[in-house]
mmCIF file of C-alpha atoms in Angstrom:
data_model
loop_
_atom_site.group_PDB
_atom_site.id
_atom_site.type_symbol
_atom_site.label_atom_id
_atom_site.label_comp_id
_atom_site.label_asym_id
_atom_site.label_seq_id
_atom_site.Cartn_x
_atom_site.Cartn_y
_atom_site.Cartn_z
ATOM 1 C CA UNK Z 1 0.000 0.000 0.000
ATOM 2 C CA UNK Z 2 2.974 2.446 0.963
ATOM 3 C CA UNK Z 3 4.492 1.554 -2.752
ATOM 4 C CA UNK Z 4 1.084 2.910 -4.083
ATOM 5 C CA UNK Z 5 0.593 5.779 -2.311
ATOM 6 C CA UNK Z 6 4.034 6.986 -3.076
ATOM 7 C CA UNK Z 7 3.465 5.810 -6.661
ATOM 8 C CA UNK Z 8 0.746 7.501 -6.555
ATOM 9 C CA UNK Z 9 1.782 11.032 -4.889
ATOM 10 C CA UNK Z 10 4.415 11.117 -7.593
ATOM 11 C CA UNK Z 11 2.208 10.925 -10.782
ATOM 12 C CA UNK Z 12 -0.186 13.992 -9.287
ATOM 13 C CA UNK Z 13 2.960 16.069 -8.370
ATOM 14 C CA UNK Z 14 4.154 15.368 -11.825
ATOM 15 C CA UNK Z 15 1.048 15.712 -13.345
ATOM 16 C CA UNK Z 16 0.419 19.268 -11.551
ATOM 17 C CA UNK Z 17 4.355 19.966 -12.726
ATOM 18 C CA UNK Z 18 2.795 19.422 -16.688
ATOM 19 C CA UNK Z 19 -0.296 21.073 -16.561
ATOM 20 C CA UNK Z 20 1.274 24.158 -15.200
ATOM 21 C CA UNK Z 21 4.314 24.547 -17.710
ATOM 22 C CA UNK Z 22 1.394 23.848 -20.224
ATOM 23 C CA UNK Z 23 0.023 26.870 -18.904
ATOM 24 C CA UNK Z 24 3.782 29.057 -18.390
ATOM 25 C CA UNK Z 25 5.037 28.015 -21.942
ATOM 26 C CA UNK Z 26 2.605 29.927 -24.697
ATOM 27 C CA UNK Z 27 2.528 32.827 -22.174
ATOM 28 C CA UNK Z 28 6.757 32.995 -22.389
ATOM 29 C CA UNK Z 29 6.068 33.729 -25.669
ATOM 30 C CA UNK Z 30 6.527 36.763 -27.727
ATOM 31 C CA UNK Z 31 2.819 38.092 -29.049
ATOM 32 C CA UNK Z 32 0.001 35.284 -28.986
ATOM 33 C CA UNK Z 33 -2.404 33.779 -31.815
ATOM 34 C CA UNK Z 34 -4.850 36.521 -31.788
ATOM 35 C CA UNK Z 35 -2.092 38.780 -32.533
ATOM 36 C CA UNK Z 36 -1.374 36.298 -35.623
ATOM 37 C CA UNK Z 37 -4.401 36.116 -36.672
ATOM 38 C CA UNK Z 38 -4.901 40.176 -36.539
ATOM 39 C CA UNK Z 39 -1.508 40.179 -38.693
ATOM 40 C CA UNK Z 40 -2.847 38.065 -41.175
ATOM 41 C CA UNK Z 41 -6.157 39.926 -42.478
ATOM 42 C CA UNK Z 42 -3.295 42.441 -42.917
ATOM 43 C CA UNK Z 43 -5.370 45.797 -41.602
ATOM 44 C CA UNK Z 44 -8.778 44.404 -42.484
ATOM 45 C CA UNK Z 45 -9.726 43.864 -38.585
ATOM 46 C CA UNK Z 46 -11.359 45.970 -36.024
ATOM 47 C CA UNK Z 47 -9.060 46.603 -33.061
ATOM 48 C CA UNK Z 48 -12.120 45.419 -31.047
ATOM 49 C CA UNK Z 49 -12.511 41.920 -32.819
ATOM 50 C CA UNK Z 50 -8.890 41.597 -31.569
ATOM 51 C CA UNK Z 51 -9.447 41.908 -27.796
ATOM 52 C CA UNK Z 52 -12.298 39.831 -28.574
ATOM 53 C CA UNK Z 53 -10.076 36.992 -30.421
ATOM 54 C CA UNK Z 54 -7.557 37.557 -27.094
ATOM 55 C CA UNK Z 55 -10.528 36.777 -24.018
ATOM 56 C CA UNK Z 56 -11.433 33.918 -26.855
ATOM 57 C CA UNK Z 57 -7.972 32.370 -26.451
ATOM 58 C CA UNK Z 58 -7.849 32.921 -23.171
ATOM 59 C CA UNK Z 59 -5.569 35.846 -23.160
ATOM 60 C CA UNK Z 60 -6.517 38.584 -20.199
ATOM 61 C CA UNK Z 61 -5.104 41.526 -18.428
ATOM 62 C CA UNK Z 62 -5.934 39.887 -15.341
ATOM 63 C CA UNK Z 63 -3.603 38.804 -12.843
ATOM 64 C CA UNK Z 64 -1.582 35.535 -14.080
ATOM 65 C CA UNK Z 65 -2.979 33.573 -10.738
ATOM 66 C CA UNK Z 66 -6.596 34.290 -11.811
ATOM 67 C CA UNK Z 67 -5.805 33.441 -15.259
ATOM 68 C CA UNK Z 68 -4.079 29.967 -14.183
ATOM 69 C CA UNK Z 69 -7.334 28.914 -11.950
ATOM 70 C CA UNK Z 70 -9.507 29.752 -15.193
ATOM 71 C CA UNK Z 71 -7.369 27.403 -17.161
ATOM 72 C CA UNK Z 72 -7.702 25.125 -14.469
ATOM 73 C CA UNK Z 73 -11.268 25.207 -14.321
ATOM 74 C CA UNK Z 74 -11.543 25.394 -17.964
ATOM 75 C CA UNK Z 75 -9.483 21.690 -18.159
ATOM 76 C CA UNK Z 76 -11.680 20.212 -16.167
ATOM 77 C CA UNK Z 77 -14.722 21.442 -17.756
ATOM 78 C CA UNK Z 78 -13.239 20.794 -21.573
ATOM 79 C CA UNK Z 79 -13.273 24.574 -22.675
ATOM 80 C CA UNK Z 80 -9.316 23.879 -23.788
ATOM 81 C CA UNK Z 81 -9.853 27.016 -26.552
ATOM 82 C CA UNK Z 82 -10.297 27.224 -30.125
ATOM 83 C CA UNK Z 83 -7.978 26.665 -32.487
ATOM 84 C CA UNK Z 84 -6.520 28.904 -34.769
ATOM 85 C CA UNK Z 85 -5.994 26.469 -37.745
ATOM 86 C CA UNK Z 86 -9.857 25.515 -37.912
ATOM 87 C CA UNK Z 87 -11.178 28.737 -36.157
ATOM 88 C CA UNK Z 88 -13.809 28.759 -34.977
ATOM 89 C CA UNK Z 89 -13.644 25.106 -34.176
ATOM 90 C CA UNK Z 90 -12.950 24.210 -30.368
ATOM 91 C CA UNK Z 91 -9.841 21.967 -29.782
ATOM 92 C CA UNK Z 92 -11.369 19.544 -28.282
ATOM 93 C CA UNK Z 93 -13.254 18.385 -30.997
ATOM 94 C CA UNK Z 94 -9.838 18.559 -33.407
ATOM 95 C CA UNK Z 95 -8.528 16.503 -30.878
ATOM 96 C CA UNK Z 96 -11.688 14.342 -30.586
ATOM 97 C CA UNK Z 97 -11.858 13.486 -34.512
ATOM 98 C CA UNK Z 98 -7.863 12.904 -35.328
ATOM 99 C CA UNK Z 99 -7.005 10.919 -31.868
ATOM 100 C CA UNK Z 100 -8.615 7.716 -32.513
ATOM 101 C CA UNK Z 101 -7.072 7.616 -35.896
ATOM 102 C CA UNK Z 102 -3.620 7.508 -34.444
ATOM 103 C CA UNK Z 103 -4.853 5.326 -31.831
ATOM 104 C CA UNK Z 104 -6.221 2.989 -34.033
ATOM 105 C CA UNK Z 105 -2.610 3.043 -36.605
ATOM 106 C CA UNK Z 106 -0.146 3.472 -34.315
ATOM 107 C CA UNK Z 107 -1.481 1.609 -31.660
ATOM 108 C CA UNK Z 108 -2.228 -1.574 -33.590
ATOM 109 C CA UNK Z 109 1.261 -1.274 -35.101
ATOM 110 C CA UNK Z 110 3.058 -0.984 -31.635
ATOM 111 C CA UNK Z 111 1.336 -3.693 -30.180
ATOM 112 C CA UNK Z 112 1.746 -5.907 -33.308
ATOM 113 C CA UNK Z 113 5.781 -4.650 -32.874
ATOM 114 C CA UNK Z 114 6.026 -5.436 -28.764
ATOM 115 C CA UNK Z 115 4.326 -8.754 -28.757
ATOM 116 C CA UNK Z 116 6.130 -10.366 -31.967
ATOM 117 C CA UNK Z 117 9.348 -8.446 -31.223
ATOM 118 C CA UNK Z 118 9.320 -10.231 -27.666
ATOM 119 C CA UNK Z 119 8.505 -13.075 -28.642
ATOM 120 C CA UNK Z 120 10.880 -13.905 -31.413
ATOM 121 C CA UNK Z 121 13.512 -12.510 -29.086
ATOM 122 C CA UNK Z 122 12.879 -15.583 -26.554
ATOM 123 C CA UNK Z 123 12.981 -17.948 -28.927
ATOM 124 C CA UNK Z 124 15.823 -16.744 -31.172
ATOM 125 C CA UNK Z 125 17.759 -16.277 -27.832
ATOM 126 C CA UNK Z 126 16.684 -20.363 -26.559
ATOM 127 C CA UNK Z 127 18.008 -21.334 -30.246
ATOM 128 C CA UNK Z 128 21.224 -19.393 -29.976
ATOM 129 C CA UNK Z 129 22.899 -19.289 -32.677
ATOM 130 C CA UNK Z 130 20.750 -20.972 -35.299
ATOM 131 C CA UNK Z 131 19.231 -19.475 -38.889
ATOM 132 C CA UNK Z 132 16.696 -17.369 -37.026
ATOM 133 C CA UNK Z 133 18.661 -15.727 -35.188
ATOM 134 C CA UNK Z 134 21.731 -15.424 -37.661
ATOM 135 C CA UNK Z 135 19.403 -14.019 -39.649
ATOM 136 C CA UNK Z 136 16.442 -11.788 -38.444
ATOM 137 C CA UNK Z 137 18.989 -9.462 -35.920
ATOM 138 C CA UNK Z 138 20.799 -8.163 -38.620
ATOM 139 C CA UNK Z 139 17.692 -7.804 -41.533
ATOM 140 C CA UNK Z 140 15.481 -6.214 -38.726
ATOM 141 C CA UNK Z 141 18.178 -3.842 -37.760
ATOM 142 C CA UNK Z 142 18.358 -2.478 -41.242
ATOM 143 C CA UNK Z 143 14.822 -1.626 -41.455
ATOM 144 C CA UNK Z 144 15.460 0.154 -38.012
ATOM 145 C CA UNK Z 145 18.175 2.067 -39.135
ATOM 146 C CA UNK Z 146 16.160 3.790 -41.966
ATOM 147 C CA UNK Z 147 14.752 6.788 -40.752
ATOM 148 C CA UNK Z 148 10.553 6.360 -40.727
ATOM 149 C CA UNK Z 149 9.829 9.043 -43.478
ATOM 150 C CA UNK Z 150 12.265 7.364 -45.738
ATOM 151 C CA UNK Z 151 10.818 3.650 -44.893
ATOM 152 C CA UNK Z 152 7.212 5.644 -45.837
ATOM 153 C CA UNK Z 153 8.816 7.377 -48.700
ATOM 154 C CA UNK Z 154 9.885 4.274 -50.101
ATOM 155 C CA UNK Z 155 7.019 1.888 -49.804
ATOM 156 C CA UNK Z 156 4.519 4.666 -50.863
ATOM 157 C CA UNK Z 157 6.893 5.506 -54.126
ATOM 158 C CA UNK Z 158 6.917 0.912 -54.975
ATOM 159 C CA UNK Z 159 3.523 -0.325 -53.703
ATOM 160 C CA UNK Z 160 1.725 2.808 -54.214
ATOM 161 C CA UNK Z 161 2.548 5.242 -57.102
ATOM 162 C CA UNK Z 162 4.964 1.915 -59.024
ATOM 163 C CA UNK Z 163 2.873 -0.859 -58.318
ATOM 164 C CA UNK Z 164 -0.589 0.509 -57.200
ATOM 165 C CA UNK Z 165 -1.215 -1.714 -55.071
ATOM 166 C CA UNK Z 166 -2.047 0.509 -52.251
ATOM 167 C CA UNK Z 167 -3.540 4.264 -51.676
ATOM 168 C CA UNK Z 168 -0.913 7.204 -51.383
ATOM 169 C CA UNK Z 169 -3.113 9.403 -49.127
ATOM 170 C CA UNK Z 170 -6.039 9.888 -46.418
ATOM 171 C CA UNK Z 171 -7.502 7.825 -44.193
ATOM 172 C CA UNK Z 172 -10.001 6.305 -46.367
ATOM 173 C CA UNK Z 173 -11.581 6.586 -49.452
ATOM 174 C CA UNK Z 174 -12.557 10.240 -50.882
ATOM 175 C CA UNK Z 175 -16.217 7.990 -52.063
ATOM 176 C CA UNK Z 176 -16.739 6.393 -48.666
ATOM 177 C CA UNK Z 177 -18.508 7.923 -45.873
ATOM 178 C CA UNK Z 178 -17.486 7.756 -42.137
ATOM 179 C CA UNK Z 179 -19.289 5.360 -40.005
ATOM 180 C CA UNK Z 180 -19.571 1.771 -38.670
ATOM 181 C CA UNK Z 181 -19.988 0.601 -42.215
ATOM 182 C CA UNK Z 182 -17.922 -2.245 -43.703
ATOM 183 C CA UNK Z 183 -17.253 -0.573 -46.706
ATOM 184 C CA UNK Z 184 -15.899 2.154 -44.574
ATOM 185 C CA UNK Z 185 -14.302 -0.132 -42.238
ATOM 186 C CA UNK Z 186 -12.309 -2.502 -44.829
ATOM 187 C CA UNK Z 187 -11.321 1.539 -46.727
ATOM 188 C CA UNK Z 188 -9.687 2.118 -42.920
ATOM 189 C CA UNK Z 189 -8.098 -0.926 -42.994
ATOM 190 C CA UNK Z 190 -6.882 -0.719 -46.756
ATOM 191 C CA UNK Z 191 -5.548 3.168 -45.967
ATOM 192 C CA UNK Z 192 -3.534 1.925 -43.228
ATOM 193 C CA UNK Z 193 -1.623 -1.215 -44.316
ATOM 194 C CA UNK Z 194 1.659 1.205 -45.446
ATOM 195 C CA UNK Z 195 1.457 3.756 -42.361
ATOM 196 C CA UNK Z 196 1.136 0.856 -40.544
ATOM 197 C CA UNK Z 197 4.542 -1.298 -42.118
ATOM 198 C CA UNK Z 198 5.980 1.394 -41.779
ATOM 199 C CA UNK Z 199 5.456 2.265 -37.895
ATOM 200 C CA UNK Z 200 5.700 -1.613 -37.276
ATOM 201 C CA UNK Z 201 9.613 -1.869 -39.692
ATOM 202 C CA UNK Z 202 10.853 0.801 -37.456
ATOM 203 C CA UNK Z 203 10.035 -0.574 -34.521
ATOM 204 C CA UNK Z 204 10.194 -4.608 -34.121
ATOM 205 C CA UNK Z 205 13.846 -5.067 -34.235
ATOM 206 C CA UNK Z 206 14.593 -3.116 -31.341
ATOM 207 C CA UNK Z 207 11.858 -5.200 -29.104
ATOM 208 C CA UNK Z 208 12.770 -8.239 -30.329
ATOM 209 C CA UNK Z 209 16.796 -7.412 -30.621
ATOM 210 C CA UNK Z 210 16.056 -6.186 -26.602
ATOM 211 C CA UNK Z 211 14.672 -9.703 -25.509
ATOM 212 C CA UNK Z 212 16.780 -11.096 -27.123
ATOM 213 C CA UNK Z 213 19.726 -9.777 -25.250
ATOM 214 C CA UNK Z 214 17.881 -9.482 -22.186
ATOM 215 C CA UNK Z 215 17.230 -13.704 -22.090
ATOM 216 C CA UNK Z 216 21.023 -14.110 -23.117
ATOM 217 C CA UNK Z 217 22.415 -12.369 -20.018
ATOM 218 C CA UNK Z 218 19.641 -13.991 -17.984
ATOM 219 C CA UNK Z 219 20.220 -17.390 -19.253
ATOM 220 C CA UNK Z 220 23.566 -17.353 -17.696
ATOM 221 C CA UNK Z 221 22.715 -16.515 -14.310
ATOM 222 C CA UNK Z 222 23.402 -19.377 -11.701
ATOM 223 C CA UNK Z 223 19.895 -20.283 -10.444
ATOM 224 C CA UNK Z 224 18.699 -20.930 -14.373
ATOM 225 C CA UNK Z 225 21.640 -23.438 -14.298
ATOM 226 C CA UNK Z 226 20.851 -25.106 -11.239
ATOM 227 C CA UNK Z 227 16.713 -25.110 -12.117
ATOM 228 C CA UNK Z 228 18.054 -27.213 -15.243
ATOM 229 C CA UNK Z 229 19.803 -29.290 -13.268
ATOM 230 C CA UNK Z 230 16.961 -30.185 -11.373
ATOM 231 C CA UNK Z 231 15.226 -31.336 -14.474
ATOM 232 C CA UNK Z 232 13.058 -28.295 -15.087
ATOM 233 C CA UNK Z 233 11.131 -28.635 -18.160
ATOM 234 C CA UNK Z 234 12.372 -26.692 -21.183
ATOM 235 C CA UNK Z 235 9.172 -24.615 -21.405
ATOM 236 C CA UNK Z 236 9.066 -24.175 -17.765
ATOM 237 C CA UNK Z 237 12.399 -22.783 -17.510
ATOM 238 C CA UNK Z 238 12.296 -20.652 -20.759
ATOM 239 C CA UNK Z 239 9.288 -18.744 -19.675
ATOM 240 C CA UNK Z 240 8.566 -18.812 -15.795
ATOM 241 C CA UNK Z 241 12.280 -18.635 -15.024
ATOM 242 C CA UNK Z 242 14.142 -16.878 -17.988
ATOM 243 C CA UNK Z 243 11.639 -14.791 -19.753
ATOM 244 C CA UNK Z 244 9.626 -13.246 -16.821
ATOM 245 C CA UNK Z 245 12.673 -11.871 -15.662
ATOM 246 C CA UNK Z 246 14.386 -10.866 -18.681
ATOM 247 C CA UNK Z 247 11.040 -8.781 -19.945
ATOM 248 C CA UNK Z 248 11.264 -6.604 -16.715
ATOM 249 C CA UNK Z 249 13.555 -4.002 -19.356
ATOM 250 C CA UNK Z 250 11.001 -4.869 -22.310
ATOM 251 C CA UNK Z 251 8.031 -3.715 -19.897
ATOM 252 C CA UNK Z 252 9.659 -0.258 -19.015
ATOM 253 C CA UNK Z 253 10.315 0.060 -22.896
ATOM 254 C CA UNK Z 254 6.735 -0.193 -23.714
ATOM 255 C CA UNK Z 255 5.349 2.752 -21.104
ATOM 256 C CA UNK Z 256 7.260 4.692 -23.422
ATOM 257 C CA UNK Z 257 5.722 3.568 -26.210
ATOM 258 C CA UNK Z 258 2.571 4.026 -25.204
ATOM 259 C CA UNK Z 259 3.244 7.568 -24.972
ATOM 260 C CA UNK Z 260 4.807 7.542 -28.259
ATOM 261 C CA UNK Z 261 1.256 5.621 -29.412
ATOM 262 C CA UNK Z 262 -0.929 9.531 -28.747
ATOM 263 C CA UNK Z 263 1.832 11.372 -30.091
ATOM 264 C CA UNK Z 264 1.947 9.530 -32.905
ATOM 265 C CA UNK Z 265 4.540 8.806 -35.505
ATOM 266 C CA UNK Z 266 4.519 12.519 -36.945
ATOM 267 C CA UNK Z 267 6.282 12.229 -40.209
ATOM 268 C CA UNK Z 268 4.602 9.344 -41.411
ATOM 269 C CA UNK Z 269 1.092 10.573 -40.949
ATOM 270 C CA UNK Z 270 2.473 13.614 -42.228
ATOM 271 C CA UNK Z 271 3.816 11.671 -45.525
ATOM 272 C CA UNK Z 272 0.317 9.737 -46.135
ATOM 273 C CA UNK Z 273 -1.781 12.418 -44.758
ATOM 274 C CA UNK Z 274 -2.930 10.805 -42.578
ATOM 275 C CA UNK Z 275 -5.877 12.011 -40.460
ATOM 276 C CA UNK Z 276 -4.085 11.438 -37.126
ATOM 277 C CA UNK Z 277 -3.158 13.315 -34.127
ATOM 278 C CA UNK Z 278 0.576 13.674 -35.190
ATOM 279 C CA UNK Z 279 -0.936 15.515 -38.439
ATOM 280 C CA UNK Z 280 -2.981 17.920 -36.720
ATOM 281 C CA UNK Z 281 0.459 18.584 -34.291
ATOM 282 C CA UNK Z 282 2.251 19.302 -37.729
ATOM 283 C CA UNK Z 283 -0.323 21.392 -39.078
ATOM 284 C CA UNK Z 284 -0.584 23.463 -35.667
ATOM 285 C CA UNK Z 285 2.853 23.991 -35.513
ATOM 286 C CA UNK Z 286 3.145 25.686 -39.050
ATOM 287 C CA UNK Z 287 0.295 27.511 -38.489
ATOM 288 C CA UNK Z 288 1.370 28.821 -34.752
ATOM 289 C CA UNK Z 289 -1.805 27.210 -33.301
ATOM 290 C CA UNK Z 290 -0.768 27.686 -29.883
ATOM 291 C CA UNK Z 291 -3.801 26.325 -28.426
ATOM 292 C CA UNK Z 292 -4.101 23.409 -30.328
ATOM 293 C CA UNK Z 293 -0.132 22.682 -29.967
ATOM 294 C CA UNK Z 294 -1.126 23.180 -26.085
ATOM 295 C CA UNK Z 295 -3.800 20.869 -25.747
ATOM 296 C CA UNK Z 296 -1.711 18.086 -28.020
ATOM 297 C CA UNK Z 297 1.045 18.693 -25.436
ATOM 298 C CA UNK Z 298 -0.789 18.106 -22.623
ATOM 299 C CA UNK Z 299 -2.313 14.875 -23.946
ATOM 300 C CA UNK Z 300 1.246 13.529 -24.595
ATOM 301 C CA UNK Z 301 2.333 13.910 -21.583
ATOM 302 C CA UNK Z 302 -0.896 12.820 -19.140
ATOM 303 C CA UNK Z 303 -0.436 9.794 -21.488
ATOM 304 C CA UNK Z 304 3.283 9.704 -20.706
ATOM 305 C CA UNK Z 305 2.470 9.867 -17.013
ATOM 306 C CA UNK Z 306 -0.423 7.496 -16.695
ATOM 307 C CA UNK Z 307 1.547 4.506 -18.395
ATOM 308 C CA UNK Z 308 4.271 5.010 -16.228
ATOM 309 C CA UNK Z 309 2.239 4.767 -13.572
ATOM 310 C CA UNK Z 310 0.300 1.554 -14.903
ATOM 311 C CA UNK Z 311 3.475 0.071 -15.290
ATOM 312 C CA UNK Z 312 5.626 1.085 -12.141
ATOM 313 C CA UNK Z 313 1.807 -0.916 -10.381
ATOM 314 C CA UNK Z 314 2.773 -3.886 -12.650
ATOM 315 C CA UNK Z 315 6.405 -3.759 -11.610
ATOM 316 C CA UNK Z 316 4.889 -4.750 -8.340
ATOM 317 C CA UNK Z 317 3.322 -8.054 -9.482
ATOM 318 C CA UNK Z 318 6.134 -8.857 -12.026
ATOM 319 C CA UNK Z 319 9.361 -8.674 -9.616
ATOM 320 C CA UNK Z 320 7.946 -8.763 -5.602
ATOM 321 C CA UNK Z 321 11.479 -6.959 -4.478
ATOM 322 C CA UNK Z 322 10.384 -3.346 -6.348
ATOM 323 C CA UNK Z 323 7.112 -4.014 -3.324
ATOM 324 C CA UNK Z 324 9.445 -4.438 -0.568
ATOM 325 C CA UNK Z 325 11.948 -1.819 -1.643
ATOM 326 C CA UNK Z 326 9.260 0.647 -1.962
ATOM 327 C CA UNK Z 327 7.855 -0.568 2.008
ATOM 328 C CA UNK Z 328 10.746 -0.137 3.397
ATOM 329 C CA UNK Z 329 11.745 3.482 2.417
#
């Protein structure tokens, strides 16, 4: 219980610590998006409509502690502004239409990554030195080594302008409408094969290269020798005693990538255009959309903060020492 709580305690100060240099940051900077958008109808605005714009964004002459508790109230609530890119459009529902896009990519591709990467690493790392694993370390880390926009690049230029085999754009068809459809559905699914090679080619080699080394040091630690000796079973031994503690590394890998899942792999969505969040980030940032760069931000990093939570709680049921460390403080 003491592990929780101080599991716990940390997340909120650490969540209070994001929230508020979410709120510092765009107000360090010089001139705000009202004043951008005033610059940009070049003269054609009323000085009024721009104090307008400014209490709109959120931008006051009151006192900065007055203005931090309406932002605070104004998270809870969902008022989190409107953007500037799709004015008069509130960010929340920018954020509500390209999230589960990226979710639903770069999620499926991460998973797809952690689970076969892992996997393959135990048993390439049991069959030491076979064709497996002569073979898939060194191909996988090639694919790695490309950088993702080339990997997307590449595959759109063969398999989709070449070969046309697959779209080179969007999320799904320009003739389909959105909805729980299967012809909208198996569209989705046909839009995201490439985006989704790619995220998965960039990723696998280092989960599975990981395990791999992970179960190789682990395998040579004295009580997997003296369980074989016993006459553990080869399963047994490879997975109760070698694997579970050789993944510990794998699991803090992957609260990572869950963050990196909402924040999305920008440059390819940006190469397919696809509808995701990490498109929308791109988009904001060109266009000095400060409040939806804010509110992407901030999403990142509660995401950040509540796997690493989820995970230091699973630490607890993986390896029973990080419980009695964490009692004893």
């Amino acid at each position: 219980m003491r592990y929780f709580l101080n599991r716990l305690i940390f997340f909120i100060i650490s969540l209070w610590a994001a929230v508020t240099i979410n709120f510092a940051l765009p107000r360090m900077m010089p001139g705000n998006p009202a004043l951008a958008m005033f610059a940009k109808f070049q003269g054609q605005m009323q000085p009024q409509a721009l104090k307008a714009l400014e209490l709109q964004f959120g931008f006051s002459d009151k006192p900065l502690y007055q203005q931090y508790f309406t932002y605070l109230k104004g998270l809870v609530t969902g008022h989190w502004g409107l953007s500037f890119t799709y004015y008069p459009t509130p960010v929340t529902t920018v954020i509500h239409n390209s999230l589960p896009w990226t979710i639903g990519l770069v999620g499926i591709a991460t998973l797809l990554s952690v689970f076969l990467g892992t996997a393959l690493g135990i048993f390439i790392s049991w069959r030491r030195g076979g064709i497996l694993d002569s073979i898939l370390p060194p191909v996988t880390v090639f694919f790695q080594a490309v950088p993702y926009f080339w990997m997307a690049l590449l595959l759109l230029f063969v398999f989709g302008f070449k070969l046309s085999w697959f779209p080179m754009a969007h999320g799904y068809g320009r003739m389909v409408t959105p909805g729980w459809s299967g012809t909208f559905l198996s569209s989705m699914l046909y839009h995201g094969i490439l985006p989704g090679i790619t995220i998965f080619l960039g990723s696998f080699s280092g989960w599975m290269i990981g395990m791999r080394n992970n179960m190789i040091y682990t395998l040579g630690e004295d009580y997997i020798v003296f369980a074989e000796a016993k006459g553990v079973s080869q399963a047994r031994l490879m997975f109760h005693y070698a694997a579970r503690n050789a993944i510990l590394p794998q699991v803090t890998s992957f609260a990572i990538a869950i963050g990196n899942v909402v924040s999305g792999s920008i440059l390819t969505e940006v190469v397919f255009s696809y509808p995701g969040i990490g498109n929308q980030l791109n988009t904001a940032v060109l266009n000095e959309d400060y409040p939806l760069i804010q509110s992407a931000f901030l999403i990142i990093a509660v995401t950040v903060l509540l796997a690493n939570l989820l995970v230091d709680l699973l630490y607890t049921r993986l390896d029973p020492r990080v419980r009695t460390e964490g009692a004893t403080v």
